[in-house]
Coordinates of N, CA and C and ligand atoms in Angstrom, one line a residue:
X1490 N 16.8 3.7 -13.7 CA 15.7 2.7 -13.8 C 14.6 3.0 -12.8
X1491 N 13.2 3.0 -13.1 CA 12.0 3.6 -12.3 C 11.9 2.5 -11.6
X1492 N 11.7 2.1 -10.3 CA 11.6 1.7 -9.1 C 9.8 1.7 -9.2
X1493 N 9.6 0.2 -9.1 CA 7.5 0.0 -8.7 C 7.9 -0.1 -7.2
X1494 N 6.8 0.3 -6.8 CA 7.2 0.0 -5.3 C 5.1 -0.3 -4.9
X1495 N 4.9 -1.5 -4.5 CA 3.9 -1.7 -4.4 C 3.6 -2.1 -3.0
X1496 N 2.5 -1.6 -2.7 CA 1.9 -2.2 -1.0 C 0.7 -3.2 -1.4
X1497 N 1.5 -3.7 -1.0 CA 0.6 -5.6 -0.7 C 0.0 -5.7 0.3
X1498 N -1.4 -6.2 -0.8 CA -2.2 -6.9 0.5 C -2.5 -6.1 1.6
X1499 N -3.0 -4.9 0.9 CA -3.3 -3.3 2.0 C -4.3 -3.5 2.6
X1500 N -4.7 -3.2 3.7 CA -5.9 -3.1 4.7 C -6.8 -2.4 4.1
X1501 N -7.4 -2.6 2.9 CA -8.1 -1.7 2.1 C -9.0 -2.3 2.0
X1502 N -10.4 -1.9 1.8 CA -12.0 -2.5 1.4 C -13.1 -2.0 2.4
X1503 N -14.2 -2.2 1.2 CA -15.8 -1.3 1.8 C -15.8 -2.4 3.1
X1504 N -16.7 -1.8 3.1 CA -17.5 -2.3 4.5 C -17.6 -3.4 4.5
X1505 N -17.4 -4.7 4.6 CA -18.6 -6.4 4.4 C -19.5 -5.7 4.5
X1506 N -20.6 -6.7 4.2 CA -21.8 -7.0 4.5 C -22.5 -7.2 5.7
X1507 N -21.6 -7.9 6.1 CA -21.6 -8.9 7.7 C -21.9 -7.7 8.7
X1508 N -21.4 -6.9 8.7 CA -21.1 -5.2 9.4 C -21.6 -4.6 8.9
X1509 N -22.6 -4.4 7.7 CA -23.1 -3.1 7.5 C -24.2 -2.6 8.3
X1510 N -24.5 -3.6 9.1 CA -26.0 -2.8 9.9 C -25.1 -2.5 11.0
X1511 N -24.1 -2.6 11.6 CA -23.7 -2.1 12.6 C -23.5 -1.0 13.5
X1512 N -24.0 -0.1 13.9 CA -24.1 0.9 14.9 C -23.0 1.6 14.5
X1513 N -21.5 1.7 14.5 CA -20.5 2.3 14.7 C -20.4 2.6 12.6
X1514 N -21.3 1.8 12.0 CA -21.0 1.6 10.6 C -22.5 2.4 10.1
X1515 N -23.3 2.6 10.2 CA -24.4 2.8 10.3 C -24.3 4.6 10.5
X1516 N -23.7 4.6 12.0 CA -23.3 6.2 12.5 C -22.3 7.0 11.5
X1517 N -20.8 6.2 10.9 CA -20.1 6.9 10.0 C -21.5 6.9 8.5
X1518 N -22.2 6.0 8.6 CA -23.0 6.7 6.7 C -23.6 7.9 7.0
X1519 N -23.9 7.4 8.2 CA -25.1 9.0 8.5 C -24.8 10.4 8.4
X1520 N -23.3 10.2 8.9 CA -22.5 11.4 9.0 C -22.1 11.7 7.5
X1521 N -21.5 11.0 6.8 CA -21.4 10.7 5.5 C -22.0 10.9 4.2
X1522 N -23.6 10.7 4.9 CA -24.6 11.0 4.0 C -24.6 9.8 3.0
X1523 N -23.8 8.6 2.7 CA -23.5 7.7 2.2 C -24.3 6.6 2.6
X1524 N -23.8 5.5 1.9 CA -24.8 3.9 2.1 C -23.7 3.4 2.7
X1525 N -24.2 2.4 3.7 CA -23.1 1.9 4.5 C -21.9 1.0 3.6
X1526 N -22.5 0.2 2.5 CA -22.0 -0.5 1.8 C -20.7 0.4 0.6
X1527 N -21.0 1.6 1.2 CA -20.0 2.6 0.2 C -18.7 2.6 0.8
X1528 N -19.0 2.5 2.2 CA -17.8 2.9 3.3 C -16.6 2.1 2.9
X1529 N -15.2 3.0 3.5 CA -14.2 2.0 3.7 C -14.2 1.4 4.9
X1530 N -13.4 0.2 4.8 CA -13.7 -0.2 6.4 C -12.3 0.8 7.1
X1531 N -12.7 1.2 8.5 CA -11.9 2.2 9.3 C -11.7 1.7 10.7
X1532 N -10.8 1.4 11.2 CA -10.4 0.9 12.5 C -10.6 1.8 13.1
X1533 N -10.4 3.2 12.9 CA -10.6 4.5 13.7 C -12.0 4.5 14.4
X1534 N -12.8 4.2 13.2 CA -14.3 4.6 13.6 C -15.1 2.9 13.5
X1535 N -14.9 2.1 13.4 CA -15.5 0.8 13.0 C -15.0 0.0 14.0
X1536 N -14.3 0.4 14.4 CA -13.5 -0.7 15.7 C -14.2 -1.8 16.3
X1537 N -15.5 -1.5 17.0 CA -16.4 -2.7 17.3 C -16.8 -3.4 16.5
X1538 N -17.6 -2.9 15.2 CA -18.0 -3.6 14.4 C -16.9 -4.7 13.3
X1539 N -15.5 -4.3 13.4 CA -14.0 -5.1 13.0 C -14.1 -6.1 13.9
X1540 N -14.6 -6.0 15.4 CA -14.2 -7.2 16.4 C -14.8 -8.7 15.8
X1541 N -16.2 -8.0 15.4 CA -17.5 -9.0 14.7 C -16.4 -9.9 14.1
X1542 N -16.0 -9.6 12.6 CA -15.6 -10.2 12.1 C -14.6 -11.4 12.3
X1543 N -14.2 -12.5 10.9 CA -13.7 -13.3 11.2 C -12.2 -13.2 12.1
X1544 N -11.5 -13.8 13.0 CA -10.7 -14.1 13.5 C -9.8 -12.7 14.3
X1545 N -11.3 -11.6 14.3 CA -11.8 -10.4 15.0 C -11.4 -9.4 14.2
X1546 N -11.0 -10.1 12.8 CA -10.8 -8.7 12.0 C -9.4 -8.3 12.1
X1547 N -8.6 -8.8 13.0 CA -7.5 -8.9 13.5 C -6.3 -8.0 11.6
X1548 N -6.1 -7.0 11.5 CA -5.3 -6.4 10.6 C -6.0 -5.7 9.6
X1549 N -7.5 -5.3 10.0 CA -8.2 -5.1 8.8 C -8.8 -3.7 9.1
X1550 N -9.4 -3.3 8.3 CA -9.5 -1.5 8.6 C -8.6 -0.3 7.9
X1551 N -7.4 -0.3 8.2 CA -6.1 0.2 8.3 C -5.9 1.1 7.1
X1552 N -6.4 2.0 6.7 CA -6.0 3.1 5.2 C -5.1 4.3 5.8
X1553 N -5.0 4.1 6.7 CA -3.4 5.1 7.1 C -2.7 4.5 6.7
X1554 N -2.2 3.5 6.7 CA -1.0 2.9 6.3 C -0.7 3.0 5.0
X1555 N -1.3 2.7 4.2 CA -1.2 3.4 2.6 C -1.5 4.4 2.4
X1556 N -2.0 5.6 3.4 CA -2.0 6.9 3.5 C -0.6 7.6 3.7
X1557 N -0.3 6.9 4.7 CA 1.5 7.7 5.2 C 2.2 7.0 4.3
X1558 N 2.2 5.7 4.0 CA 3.0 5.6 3.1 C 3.5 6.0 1.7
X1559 N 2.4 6.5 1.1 CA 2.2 7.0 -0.2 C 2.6 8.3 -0.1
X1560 N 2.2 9.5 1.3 CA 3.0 10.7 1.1 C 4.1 10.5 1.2
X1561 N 4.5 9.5 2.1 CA 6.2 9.4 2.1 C 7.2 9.3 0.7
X1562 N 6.3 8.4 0.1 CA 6.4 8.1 -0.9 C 6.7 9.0 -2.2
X1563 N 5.7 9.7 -2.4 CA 5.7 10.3 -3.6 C 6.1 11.8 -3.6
X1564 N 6.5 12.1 -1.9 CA 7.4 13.7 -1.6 C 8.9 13.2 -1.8
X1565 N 9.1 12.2 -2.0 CA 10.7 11.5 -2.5 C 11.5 12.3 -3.6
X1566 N 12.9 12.8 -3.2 CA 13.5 13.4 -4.6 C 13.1 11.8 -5.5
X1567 N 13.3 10.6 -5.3 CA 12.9 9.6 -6.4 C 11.8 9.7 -7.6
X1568 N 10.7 9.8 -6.6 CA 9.2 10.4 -7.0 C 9.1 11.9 -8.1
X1569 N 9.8 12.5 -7.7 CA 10.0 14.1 -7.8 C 10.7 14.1 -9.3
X1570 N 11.5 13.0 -9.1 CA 12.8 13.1 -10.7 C 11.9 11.9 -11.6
X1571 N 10.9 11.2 -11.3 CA 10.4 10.2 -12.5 C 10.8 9.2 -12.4
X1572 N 11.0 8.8 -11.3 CA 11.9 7.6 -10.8 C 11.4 6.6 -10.1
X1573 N 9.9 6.8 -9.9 CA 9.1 6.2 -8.9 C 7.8 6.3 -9.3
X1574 N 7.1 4.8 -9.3 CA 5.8 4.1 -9.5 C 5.2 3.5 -8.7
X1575 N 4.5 4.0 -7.8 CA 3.6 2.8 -7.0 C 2.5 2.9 -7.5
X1576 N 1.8 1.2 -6.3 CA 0.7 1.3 -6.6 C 0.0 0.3 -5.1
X1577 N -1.0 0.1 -5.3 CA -1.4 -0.3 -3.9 C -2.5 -1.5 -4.2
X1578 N -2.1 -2.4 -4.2 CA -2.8 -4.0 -4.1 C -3.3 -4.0 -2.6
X1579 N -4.2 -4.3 -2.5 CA -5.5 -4.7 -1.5 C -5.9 -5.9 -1.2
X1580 N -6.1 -6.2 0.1 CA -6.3 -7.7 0.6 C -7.3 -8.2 0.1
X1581 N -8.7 -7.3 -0.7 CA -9.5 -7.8 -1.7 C -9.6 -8.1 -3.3
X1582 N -8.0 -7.8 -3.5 CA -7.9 -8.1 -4.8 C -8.3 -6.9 -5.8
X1583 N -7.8 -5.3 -5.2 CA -7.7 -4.6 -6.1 C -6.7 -3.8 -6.2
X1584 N -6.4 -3.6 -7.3 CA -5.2 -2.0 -7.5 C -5.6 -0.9 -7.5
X1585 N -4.9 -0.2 -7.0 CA -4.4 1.0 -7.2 C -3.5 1.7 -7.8
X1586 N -3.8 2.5 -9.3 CA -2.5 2.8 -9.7 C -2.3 4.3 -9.3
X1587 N -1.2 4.5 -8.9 CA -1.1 5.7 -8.6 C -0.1 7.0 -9.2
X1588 N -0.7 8.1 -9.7 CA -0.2 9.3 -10.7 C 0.8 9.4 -9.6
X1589 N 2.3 9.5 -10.1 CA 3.3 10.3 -9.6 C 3.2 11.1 -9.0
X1590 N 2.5 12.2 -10.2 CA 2.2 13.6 -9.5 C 0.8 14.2 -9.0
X1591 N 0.4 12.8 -8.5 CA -1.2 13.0 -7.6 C -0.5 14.1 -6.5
X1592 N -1.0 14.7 -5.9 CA -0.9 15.6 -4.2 C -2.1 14.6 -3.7
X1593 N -1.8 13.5 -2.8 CA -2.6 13.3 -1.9 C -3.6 14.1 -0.9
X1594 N -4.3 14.0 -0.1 CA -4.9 15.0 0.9 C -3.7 14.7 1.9
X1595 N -3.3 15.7 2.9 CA -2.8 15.2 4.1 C -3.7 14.5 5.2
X1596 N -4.9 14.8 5.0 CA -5.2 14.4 6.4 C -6.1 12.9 6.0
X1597 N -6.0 12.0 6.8 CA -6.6 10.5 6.7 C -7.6 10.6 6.3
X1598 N -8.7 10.8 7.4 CA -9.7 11.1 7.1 C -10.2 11.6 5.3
X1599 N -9.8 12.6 5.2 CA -10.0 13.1 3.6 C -9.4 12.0 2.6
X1600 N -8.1 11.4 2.9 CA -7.7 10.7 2.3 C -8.9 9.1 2.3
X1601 N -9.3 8.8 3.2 CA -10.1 7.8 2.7 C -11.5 7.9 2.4
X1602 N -12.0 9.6 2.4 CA -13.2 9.7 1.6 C -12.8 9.8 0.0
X1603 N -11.8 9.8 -0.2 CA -11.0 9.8 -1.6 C -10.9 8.3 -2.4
X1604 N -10.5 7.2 -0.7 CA -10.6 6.0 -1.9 C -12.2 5.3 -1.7
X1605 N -13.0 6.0 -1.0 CA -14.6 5.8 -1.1 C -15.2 6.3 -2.2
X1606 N -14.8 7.5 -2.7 CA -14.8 8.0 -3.8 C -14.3 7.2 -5.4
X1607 N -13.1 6.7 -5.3 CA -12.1 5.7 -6.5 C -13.0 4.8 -6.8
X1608 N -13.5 3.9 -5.5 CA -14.3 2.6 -5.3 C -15.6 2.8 -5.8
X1609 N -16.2 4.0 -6.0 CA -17.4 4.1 -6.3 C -17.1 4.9 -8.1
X1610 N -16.6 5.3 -8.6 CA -15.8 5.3 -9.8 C -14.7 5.3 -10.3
X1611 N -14.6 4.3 -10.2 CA -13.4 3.6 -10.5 C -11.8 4.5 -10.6
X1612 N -12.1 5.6 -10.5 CA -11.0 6.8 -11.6 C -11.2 8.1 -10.4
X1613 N -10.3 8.8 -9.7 CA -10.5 10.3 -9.2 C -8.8 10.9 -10.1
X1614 N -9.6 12.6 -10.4 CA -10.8 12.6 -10.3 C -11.4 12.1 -11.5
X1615 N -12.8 12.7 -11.7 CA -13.6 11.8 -12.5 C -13.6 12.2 -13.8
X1616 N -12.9 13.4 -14.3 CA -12.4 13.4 -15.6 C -10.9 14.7 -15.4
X1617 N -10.8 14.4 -16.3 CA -9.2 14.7 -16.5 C -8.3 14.0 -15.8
X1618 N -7.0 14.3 -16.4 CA -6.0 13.4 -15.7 C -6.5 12.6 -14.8
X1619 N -6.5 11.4 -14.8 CA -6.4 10.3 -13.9 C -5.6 10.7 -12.2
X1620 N -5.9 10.4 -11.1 CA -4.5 10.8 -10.0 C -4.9 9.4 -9.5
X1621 N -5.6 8.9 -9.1 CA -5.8 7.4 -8.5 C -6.7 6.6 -9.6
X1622 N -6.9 5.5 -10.4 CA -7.4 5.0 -11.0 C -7.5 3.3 -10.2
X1623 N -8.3 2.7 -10.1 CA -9.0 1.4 -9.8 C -9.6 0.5 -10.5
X1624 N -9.0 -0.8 -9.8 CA -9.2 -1.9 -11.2 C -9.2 -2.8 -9.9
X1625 N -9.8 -4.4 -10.8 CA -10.0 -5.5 -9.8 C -9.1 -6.2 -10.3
X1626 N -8.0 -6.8 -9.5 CA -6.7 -7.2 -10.2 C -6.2 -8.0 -9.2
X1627 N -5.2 -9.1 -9.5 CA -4.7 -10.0 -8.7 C -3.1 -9.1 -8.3
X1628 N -2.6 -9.4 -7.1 CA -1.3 -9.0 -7.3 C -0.5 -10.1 -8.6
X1629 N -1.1 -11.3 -8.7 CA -0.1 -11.8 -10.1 C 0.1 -11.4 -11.1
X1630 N -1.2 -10.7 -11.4 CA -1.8 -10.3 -12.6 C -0.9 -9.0 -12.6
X1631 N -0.7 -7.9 -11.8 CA -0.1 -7.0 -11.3 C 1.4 -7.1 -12.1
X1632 N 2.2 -8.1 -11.6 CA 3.2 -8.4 -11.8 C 3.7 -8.9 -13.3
X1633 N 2.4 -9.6 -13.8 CA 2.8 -10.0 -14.8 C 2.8 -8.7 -16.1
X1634 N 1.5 -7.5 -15.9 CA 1.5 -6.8 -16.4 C 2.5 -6.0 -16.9
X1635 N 3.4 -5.8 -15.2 CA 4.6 -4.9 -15.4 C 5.9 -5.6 -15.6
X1636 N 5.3 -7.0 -16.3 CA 6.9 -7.9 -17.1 C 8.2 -7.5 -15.7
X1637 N 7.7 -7.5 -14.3 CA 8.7 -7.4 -13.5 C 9.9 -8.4 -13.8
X1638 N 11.4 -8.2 -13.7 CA 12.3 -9.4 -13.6 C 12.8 -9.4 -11.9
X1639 N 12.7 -8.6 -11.3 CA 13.3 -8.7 -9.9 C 12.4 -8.4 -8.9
X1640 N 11.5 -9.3 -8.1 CA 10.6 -8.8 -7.5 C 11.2 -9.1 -5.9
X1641 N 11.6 -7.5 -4.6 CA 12.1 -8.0 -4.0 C 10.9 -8.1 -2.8
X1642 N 10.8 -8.8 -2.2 CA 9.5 -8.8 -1.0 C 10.1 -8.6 0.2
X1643 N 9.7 -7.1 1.2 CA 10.5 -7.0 1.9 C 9.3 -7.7 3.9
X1644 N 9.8 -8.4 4.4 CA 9.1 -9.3 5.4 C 10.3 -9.4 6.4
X1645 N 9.6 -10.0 7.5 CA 10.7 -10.0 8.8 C 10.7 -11.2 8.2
X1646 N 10.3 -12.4 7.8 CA 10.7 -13.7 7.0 C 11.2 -14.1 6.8
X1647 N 11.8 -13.2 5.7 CA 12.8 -13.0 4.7 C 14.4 -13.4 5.4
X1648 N 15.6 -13.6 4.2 CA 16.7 -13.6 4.8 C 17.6 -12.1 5.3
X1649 N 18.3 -11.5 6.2 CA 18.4 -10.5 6.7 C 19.6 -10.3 6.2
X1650 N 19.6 -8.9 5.5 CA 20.1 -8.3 4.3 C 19.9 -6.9 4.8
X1651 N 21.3 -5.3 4.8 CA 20.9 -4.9 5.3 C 20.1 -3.7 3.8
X1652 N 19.1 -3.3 4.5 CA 18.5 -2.1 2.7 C 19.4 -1.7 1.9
X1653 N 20.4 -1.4 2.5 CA 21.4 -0.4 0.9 C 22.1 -1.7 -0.2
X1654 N 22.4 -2.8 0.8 CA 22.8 -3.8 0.2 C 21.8 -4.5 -0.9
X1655 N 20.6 -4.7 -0.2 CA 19.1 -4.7 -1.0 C 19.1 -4.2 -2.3
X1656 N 19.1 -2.8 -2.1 CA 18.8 -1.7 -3.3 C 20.2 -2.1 -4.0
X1657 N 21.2 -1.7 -3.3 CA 22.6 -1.9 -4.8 C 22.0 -2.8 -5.9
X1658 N 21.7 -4.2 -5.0 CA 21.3 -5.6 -6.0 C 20.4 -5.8 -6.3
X1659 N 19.3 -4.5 -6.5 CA 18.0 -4.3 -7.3 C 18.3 -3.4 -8.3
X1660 N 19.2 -2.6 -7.8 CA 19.3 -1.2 -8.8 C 20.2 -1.4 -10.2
X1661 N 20.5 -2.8 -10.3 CA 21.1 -3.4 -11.4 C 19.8 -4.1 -12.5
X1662 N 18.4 -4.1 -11.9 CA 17.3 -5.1 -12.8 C 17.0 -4.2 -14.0
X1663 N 15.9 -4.6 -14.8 CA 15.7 -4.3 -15.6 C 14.2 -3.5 -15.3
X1664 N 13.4 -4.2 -14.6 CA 12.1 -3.7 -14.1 C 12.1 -4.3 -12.1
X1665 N 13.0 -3.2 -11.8 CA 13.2 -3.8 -10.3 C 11.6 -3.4 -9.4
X1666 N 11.2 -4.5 -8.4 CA 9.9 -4.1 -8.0 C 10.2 -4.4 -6.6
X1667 N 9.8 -3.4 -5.5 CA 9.5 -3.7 -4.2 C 8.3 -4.2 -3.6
X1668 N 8.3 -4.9 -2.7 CA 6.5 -5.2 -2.3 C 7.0 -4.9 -0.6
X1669 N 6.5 -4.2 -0.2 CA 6.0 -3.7 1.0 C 4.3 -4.0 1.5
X1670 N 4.3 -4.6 2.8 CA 3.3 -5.0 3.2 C 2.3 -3.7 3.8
X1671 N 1.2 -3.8 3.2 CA 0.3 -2.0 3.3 C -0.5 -3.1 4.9
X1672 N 0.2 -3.6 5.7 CA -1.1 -4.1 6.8 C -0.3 -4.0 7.9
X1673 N -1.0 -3.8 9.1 CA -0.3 -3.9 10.5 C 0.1 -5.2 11.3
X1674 N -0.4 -6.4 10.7 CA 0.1 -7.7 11.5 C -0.3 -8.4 10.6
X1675 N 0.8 -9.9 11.2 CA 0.4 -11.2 10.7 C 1.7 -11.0 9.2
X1676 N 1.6 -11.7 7.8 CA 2.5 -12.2 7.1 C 1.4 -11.9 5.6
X1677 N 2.8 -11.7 5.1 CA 2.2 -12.1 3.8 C 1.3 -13.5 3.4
X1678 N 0.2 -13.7 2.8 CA 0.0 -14.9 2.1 C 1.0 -16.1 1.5
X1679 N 0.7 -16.9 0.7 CA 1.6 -17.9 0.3 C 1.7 -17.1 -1.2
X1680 N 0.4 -17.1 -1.6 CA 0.9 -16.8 -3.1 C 1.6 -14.8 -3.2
X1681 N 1.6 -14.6 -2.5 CA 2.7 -13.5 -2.6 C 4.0 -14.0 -2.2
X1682 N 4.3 -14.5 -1.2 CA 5.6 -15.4 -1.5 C 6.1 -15.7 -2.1
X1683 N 5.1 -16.6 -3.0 CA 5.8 -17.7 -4.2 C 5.8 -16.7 -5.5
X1684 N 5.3 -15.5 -5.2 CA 5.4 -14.5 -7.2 C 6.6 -14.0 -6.7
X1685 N 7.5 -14.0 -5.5 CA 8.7 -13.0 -5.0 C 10.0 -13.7 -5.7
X1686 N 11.0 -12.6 -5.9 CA 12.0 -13.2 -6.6 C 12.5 -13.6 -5.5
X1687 N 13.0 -12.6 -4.5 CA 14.0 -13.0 -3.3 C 13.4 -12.1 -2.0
X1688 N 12.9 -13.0 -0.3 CA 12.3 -12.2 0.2 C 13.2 -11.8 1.2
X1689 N 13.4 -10.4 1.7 CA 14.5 -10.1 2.6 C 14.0 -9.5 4.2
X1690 N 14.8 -9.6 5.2 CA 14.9 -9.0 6.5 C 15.8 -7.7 6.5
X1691 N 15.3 -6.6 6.5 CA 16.5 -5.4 6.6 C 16.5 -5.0 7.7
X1692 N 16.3 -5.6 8.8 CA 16.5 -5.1 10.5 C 15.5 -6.1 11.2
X1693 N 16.2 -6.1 12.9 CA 15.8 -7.3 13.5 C 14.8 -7.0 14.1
X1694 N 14.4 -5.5 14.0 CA 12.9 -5.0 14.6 C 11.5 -5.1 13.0
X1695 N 10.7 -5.0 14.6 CA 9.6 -5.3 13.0 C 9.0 -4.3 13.1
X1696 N 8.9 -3.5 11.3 CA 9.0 -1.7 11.7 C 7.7 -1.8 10.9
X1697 N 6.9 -0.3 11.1 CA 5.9 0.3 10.4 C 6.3 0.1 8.7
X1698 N 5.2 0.1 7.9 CA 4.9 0.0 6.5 C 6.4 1.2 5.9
X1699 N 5.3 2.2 6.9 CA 5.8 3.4 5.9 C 7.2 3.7 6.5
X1700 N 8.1 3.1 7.6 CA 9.3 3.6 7.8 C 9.8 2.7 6.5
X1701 N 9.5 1.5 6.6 CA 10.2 0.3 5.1 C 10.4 1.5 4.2
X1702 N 9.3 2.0 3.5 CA 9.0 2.2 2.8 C 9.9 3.9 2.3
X1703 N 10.0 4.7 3.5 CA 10.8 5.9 3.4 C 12.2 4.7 3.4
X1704 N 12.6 4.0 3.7 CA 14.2 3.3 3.7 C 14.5 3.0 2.6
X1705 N 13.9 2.2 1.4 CA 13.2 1.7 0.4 C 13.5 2.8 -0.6
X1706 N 12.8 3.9 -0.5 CA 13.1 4.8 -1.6 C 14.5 5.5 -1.4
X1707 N 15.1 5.7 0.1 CA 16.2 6.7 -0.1 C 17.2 5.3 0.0
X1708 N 17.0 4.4 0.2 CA 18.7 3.6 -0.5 C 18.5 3.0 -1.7
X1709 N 17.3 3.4 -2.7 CA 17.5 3.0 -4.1 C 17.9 4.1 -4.5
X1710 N 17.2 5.6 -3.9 CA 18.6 6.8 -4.5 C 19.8 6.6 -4.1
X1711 N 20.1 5.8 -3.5 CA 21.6 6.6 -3.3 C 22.1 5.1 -4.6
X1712 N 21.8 4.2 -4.8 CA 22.2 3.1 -5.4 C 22.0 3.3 -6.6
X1713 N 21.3 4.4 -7.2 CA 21.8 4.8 -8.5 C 21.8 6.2 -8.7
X1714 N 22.6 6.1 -7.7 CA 23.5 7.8 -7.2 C 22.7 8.8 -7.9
X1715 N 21.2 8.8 -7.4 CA 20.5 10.2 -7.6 C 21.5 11.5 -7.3
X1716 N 21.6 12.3 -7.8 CA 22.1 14.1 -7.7 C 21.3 14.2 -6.7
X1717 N 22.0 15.5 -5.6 CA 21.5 15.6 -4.3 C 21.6 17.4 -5.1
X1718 N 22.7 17.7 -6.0 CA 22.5 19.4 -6.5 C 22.7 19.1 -7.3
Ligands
LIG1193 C1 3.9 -3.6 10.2 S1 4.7 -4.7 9.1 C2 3.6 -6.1 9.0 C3 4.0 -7.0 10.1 C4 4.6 -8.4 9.7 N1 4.4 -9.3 10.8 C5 6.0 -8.4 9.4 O1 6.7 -8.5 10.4 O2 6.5 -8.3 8.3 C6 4.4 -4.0 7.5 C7 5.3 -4.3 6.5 O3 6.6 -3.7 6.7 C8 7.6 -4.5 6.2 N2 8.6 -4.8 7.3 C9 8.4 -4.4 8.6 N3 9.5 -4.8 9.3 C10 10.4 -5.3 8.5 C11 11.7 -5.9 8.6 N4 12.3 -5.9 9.7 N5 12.3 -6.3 7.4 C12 11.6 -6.3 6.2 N6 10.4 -5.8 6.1 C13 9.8 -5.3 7.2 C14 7.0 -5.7 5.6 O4 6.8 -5.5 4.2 C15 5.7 -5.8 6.4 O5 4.8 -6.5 5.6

């Protein structure tokens, strides 16, 4: 059964408004050759101009996180055998669907002149096969699309369950979906909560995106005993 594995509520989006005249936002177009309003927003390079914002911006910026995660991701024997679907929901209410057999860029940087690129046509690349394609979508909408029956949401929140035990009792659904949080602090929303079927704790530490997310794919292989030869 093909495993969705989706990052919620990712630290993904252009620039505001609010920031676009800002010095540190202003200096990445320049460099860029771009309009400030094209940019993604970047903790790396944007950092002061994130403080501006509301409640200082506090989790916002962040496209590494769906950067590392997604190579982790899709170098997976899971990924590799047809076995694996993500996609990347955004704290602005957009998807990302993502080709299996995209080759991301390795390096961040490139990677998020890539989704500056998506955001400004909707589709890379811009003809032939699709590898990242963009849409403005609710994560509901998301779910309801992919008729999920088991959606598991994985949160320090949640009841604490260890992963393999997780996966065994996903790797039984019909359209099993993971939601992993694509942000560095703070919780899921309410209404991702409430679309979850069951939300779990798989350790009493509170880990990076993309470690969940490398745990995530190798104990749903072993839960439907992928071939290792
Ligand atoms: C850096 S964390 C976000 C921080 C958030 N305060 C939390 O503790 O869930 C990124 C994502 O990794 C997942 N995660 C991190 N630690 C986890 C844990 N111990 N159990 C389940 N999921 C976890 C969640 O999906 C979380 O949204």
């Amino acid at each position: 059964m093909v495993l969705t594995l989706v990052l919620a509520e990712s630290s993904i989006e252009l620039v505001p408004n609010e920031i676009a005249g800002h010095p540190s936002v202003t200096g990445s177009a320049r460099r860029k050759q771009t309009d400030p309003n094209e940019l993604i927003l970047d903790q790396s390079y944007h950092h002061s101009a994130i403080l501006r914002l509301e409640k200082a911006g506090v989790g916002r910026g962040r496209p590494d996180i769906a950067h590392f995660s997604l190579l982790l991701a899709l170098g997976s024997p899971l990924n590799i055998d047809g076995d694996l679907q993500c996609y990347v929901h955004t704290r602005d209410d957009h998807v990302i669907t993502v080709n299996p057999h995209a080759r991301l860029p390795r390096n961040t940087d490139r990677f998020t002149s890539l989704l500056e690129q998506l955001y400004k046509q909707r589709v890379v690349p811009s003809s032939g096969t699709p590898l990242l394609s963009l849409k403005k979508q609710s994560l509901q909408k998301l779910m309801d699309e992919l008729s999920a029956d088991q959606i598991a949401t994985l949160t320090t929140q949640g009841a604490p369950k260890p992963m393999e035990t997780v996966m065994e009792e996903l790797g039984s659904a019909r359209k099993p979906v993971v939601l992993v949080g694509g942000f560095p602090s703070g919780h899921f929303c309410r209404n991702t909560i409430d679309l979850s079927s069951n939300r779990y704790r798989i350790d009493k530490r509170r880990l990076e995106a993309w470690t969940v997310v490398g745990r995530t794919v190798y104990d749903y292989e072993k839960s439907i005993g992928l071939k290792r030869f």
